[in-house]
Short mmCIF file of C-alpha atoms and ligand atoms in Angstrom, two decimals:
data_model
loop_
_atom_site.label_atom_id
_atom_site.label_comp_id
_atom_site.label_asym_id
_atom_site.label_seq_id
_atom_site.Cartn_x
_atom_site.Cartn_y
_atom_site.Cartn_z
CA UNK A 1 15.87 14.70 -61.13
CA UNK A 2 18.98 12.96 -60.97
CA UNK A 3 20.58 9.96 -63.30
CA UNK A 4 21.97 7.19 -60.99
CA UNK A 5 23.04 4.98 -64.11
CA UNK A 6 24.38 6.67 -67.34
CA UNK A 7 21.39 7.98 -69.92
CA UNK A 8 21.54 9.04 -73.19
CA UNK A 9 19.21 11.01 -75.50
CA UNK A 10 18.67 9.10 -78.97
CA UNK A 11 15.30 9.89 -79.49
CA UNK A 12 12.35 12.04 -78.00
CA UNK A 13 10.31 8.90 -76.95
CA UNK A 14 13.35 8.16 -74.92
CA UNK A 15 12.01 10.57 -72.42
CA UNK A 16 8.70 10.47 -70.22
CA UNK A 17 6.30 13.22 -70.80
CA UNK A 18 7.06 13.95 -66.85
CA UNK A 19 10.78 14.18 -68.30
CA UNK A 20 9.88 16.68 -70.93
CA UNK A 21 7.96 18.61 -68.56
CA UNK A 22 10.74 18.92 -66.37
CA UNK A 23 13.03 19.69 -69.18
CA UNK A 24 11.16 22.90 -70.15
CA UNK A 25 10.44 23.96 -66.65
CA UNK A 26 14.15 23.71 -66.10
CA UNK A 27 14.98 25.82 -69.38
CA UNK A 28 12.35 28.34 -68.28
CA UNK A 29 15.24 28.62 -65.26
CA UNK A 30 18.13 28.32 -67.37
CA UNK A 31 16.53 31.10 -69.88
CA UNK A 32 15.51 33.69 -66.92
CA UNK A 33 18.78 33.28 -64.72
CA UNK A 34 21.95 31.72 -66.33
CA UNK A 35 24.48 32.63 -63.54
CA UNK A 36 22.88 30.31 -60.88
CA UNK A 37 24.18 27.22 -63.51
CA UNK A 38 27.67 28.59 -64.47
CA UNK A 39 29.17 25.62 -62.19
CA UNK A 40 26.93 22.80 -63.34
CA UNK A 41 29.46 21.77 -65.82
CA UNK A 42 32.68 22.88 -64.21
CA UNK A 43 35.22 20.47 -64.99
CA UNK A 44 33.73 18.47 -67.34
CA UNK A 45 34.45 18.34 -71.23
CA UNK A 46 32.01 17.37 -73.72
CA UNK A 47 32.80 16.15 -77.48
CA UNK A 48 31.00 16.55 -80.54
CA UNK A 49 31.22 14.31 -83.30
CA UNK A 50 29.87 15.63 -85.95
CA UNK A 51 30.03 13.86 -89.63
CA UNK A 52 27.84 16.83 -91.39
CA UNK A 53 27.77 20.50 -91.03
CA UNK A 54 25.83 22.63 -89.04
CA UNK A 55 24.94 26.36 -87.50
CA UNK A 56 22.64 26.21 -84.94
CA UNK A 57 23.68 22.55 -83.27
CA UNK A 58 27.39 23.08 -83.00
CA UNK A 59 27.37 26.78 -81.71
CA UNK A 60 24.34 26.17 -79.23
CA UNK A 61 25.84 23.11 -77.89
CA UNK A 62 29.47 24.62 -77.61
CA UNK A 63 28.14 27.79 -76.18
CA UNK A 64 25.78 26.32 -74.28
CA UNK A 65 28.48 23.81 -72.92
CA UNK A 66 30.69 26.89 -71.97
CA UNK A 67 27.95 28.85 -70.40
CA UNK A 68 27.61 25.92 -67.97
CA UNK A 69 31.59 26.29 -67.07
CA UNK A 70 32.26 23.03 -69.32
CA UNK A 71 34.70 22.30 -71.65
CA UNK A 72 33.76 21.31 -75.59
CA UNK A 73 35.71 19.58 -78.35
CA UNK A 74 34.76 19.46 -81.76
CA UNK A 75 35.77 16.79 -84.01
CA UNK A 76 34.73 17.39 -87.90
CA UNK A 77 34.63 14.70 -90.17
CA UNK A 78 37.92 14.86 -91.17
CA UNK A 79 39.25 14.68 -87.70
CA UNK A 80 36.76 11.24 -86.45
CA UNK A 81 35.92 9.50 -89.73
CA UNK A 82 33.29 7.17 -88.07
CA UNK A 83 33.39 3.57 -89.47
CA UNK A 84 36.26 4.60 -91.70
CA UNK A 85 39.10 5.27 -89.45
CA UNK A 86 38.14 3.68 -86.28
CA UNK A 87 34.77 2.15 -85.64
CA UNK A 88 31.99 3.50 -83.29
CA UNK A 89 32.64 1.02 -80.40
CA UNK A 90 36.37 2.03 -80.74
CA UNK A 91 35.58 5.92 -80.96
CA UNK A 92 32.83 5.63 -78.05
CA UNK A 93 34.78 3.56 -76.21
CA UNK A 94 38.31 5.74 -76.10
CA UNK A 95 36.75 9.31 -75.78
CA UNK A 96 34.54 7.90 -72.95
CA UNK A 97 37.87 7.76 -71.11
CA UNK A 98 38.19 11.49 -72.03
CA UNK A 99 35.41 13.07 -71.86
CA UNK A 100 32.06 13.13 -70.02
CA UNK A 101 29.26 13.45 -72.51
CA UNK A 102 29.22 12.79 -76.53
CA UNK A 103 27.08 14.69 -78.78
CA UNK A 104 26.69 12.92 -82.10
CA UNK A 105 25.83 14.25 -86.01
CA UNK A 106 25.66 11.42 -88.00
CA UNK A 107 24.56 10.26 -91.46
CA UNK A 108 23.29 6.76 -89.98
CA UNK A 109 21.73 6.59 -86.97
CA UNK A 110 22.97 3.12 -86.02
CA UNK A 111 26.18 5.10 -85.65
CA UNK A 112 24.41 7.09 -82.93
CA UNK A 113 23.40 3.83 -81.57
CA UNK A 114 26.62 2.18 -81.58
CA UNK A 115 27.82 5.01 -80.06
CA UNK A 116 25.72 4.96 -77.27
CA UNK A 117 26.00 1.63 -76.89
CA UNK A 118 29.52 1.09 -75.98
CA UNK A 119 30.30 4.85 -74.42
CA UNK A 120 29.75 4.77 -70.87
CA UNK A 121 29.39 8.37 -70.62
CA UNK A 122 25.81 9.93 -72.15
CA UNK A 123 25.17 9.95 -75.91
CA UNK A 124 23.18 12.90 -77.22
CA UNK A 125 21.91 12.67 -80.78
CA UNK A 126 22.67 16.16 -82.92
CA UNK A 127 20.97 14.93 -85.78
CA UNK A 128 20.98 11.39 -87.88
CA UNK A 129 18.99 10.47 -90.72
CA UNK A 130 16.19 9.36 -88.65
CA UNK A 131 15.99 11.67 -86.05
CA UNK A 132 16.46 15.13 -84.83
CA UNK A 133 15.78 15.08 -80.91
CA UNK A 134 17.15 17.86 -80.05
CA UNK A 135 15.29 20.12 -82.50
CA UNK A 136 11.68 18.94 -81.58
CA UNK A 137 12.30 19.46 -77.75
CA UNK A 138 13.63 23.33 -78.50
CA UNK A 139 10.44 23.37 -81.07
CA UNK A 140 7.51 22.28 -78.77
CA UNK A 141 9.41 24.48 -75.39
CA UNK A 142 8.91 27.08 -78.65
CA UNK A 143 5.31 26.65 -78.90
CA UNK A 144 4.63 26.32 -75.25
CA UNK A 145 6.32 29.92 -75.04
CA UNK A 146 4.18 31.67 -77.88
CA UNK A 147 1.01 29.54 -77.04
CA UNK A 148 1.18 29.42 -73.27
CA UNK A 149 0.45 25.12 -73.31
CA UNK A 150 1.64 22.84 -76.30
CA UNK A 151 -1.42 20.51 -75.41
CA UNK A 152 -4.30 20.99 -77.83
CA UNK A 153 -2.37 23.10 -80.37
CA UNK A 154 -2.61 21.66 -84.14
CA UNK A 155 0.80 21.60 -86.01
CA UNK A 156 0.94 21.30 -89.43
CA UNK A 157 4.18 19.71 -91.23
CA UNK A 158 4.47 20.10 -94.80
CA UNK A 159 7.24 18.59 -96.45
CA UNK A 160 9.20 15.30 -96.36
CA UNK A 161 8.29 12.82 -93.92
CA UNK A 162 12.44 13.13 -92.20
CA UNK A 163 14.01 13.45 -89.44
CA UNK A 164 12.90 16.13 -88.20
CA UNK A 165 9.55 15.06 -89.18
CA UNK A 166 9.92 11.84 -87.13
CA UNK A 167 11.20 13.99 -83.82
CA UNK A 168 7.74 16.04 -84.06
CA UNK A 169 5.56 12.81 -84.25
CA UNK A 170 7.14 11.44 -80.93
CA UNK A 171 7.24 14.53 -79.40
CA UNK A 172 3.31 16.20 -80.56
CA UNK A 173 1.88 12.92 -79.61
CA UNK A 174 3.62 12.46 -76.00
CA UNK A 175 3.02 16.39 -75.53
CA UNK A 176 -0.71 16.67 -76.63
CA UNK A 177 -0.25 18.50 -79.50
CA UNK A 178 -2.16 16.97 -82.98
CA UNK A 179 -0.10 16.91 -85.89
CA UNK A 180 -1.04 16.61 -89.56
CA UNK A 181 1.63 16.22 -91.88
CA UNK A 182 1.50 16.61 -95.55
CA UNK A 183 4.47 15.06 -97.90
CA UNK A 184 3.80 14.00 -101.40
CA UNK A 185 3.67 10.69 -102.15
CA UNK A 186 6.62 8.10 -101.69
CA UNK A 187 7.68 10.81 -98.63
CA UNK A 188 5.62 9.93 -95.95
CA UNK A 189 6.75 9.20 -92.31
CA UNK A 190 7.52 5.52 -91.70
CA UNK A 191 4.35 3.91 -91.05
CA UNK A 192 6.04 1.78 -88.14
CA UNK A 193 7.01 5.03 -86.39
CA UNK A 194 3.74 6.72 -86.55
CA UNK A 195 2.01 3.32 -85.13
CA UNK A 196 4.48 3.33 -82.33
CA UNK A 197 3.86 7.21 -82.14
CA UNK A 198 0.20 6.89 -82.09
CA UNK A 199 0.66 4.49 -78.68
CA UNK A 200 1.91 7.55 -76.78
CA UNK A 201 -0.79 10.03 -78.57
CA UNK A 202 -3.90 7.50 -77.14
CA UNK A 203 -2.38 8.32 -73.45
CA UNK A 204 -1.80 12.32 -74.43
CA UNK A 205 -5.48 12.62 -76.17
CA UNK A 206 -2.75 14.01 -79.72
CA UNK A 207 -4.20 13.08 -82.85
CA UNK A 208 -1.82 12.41 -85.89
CA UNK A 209 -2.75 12.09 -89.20
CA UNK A 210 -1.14 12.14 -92.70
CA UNK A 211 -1.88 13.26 -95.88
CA UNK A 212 -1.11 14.01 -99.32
CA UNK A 213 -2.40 17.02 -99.31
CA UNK A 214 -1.21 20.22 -98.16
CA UNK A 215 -4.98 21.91 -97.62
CA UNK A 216 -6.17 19.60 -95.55
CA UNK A 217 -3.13 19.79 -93.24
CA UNK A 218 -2.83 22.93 -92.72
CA UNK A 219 -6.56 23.93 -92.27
CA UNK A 220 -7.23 25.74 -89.08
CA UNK A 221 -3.80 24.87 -88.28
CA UNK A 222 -1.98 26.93 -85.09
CA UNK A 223 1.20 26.25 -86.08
CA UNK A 224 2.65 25.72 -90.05
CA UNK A 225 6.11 23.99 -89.86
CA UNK A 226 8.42 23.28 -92.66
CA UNK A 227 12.13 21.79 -93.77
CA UNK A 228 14.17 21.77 -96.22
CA UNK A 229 13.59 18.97 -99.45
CA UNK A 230 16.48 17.99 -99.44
CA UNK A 231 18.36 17.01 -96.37
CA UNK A 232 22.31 16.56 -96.05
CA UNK A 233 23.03 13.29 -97.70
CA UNK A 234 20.06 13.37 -100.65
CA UNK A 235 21.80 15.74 -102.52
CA UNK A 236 22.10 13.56 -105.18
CA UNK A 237 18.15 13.09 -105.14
CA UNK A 238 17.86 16.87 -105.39
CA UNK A 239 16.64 17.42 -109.11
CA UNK A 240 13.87 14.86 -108.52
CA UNK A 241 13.31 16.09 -105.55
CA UNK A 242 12.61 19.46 -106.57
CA UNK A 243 9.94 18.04 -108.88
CA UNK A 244 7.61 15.62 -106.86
CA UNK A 245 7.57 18.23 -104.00
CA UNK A 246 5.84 21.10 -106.30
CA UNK A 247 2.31 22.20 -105.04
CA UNK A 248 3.61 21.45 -101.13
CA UNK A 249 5.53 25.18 -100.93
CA UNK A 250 4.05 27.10 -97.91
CA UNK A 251 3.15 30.52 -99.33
CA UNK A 252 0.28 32.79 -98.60
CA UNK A 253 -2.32 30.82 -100.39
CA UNK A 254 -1.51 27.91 -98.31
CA UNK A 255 -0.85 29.59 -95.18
CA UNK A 256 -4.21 31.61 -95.51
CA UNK A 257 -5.72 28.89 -94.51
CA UNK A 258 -4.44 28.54 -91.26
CA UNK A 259 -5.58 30.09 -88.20
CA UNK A 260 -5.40 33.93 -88.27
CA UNK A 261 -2.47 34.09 -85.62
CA UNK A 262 -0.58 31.12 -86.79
CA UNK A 263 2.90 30.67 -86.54
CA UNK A 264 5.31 29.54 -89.00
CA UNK A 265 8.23 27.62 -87.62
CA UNK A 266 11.26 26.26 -89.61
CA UNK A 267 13.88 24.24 -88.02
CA UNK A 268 16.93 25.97 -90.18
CA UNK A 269 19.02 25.98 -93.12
CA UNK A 270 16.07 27.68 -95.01
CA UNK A 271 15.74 27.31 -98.59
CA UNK A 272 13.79 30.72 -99.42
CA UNK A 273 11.12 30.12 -103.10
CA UNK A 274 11.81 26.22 -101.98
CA UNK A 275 9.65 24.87 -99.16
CA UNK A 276 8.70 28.15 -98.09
CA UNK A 277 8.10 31.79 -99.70
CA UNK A 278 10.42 34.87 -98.40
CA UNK A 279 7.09 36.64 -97.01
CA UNK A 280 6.36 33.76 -95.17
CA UNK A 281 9.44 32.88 -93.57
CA UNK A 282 10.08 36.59 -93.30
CA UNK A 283 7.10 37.85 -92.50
CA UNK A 284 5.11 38.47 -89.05
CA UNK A 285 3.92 35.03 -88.33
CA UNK A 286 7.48 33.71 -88.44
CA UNK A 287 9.12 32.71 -85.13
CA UNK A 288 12.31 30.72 -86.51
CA UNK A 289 14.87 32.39 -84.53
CA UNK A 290 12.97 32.35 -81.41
CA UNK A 291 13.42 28.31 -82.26
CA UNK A 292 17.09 29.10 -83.23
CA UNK A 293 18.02 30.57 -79.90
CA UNK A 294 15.91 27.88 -77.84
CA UNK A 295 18.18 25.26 -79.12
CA UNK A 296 20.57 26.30 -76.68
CA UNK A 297 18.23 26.36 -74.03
CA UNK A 298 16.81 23.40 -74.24
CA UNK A 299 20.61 21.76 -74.89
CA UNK A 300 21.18 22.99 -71.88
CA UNK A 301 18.39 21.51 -69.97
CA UNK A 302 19.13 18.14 -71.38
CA UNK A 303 23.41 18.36 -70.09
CA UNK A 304 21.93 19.06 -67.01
CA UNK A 305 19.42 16.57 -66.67
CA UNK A 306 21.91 14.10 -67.64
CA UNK A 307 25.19 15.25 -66.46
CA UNK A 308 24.56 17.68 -63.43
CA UNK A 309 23.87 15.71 -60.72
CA UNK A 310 25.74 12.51 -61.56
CA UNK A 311 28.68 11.53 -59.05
N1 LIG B 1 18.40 23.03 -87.17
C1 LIG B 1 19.66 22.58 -87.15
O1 LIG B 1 19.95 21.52 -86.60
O2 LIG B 1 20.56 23.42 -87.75
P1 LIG B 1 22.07 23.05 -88.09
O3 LIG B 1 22.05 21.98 -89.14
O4 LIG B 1 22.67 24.34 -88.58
O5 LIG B 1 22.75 22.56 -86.85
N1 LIG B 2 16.17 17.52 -92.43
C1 LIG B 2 17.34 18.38 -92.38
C2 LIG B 2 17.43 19.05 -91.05
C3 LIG B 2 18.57 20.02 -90.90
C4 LIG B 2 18.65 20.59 -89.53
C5 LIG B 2 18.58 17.57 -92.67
O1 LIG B 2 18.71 16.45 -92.15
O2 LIG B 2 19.45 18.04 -93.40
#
């Protein structure tokens, strides 16, 4: 598949299921036999703007960048100040003279927008407040591993209807996969998003339902998924937080109610006797690092799908 025009990746319903599928076949390729794509990237740079921190998104991309013979910049906040120092159009605008590809971490995601908007090289989104693309394509290649097929498996989200949250609705209902989330009241997903959602989850056969209870979502569930409470940014909201979140903890109670061989899936930084219990997270059902490392994987697929082929 190559990209005649430039393309970015904002959000997961940005792509056709027939992208996605040919996403994970080719990170099945880049997994099993990295040499053969040590070129793909050879003289090209990629930044990273990131206005938050982060583990798994900065060192997958940047080694994941390097593995395919690019070249990566990272530019902290104190380095890009979006919107303070220079605006988006300006930032997008000069490092598309630079570089070939931007990866973005924003607070915002009209930042990510903006950004996209007025780079003419690709804009991939790291992370905003809205949406975490990049994490729900590593998670469902994830369960498509451990399960053999995504389509048909129940997930279960428990927790706060964010944006990781949003990135699972998109990408369960274009996939197949049902999800039932479970957030306590006031938290739910945006009821906008899970009508646009529920568009792509008529063609895939997904259901998607939400509750405010964490039983009924994770009953007979395949797969339990939780995130943190607090996400970068609500700090502030953390005491209250803390409080209207009680009862929605996956621990062995809860999770007993799941399928025998679930799997518990995080998407990382882990808040251990918070959303989740240590012998949970910890324990034999957990695949979170299997999740961690696909990150890269997947990142991968996506810099080649948009940058490989592109003259
Ligand atoms: N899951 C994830 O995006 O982790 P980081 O915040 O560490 O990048
Ligand atoms: N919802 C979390 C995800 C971290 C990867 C946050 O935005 O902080």
């Amino acid at each position: 598949m190559t990209q005649k025009t430039k393309r970015d990746f904002i959000n997961v319903q940005n792509l056709t299921k027939e992208e996605i599928q040919y996403l994970f076949d080719l990170t099945v390729k880049l997994k099993k036999n990295r040499d053969q794509y040590a070129q793909v990237l050879k003289g090209k740079s990629v930044a990273l703007i990131f206005q938050k921190p982060s583990n798994r998104t900065r060192v997958s991309f940047e080694v994941g960048i390097w593995q395919l013979g690019g070249n990566c910049i990272y530019l902290g906040p104190e380095e890009i100040n979006l919107g303070k120092r220079e605006s988006a159009a300006d930032v997008a605008k000069t490092l598309s003279r630079y570089v070939d590809a931007i990866v973005a971490r924003t607070f915002t995601h009209q930042d990510v927008i903006d950004l996209a908007k007025e780079a003419s090289v690709p804009v991939i989104n790291g992370l905003s407040d809205l949406s975490h693309p990049c994490q729900a394509l590593a998670d469902l290649f994830t369960i498509n591993e451990k399960l053999n097929e995504a389509k048909g498996v129940t997930l279960a989200y428990v927790g706060d209807g964010n944006n990781v949250c949003n990135s699972l609705i998109f990408g369960c209902a274009i996939s197949g996969v049902n999800i039932k989330i479970a957030t306590p009241k006031g938290y739910e997903p945006n009821t906008a998003f899970i009508k646009s959602a529920q568009r792509f989850s008529d063609m895939s056969g997904a259901a998607i339902t939400v509750t405010n209870k964490p039983q009924e979502a994770v009953e007979n569930a395949d797969v339990i998924y939780a995130d943190t409470w607090v996400s970068m940014g609500q700090e502030a909201e953390s005491k209250k937080r803390f409080k209207d979140f009680k009862g929605f903890q996956i621990d062995s109670k809860l999770a007993s109610r799941a399928k025998k061989n679930y799997f518990f899936m995080h998407c990382l930084p882990a808040h251990r006797e918070q959303e989740v219990t240590a012998d949970i997270i910890d324990g034999p059902h957990s695949i979170i690092f299997d999740q961690a490392e696909n990150r890269m994987h997947i990142q991968k697929a996506i810099l080649v799908f948009l940058l490989g082929d592109m003259k």
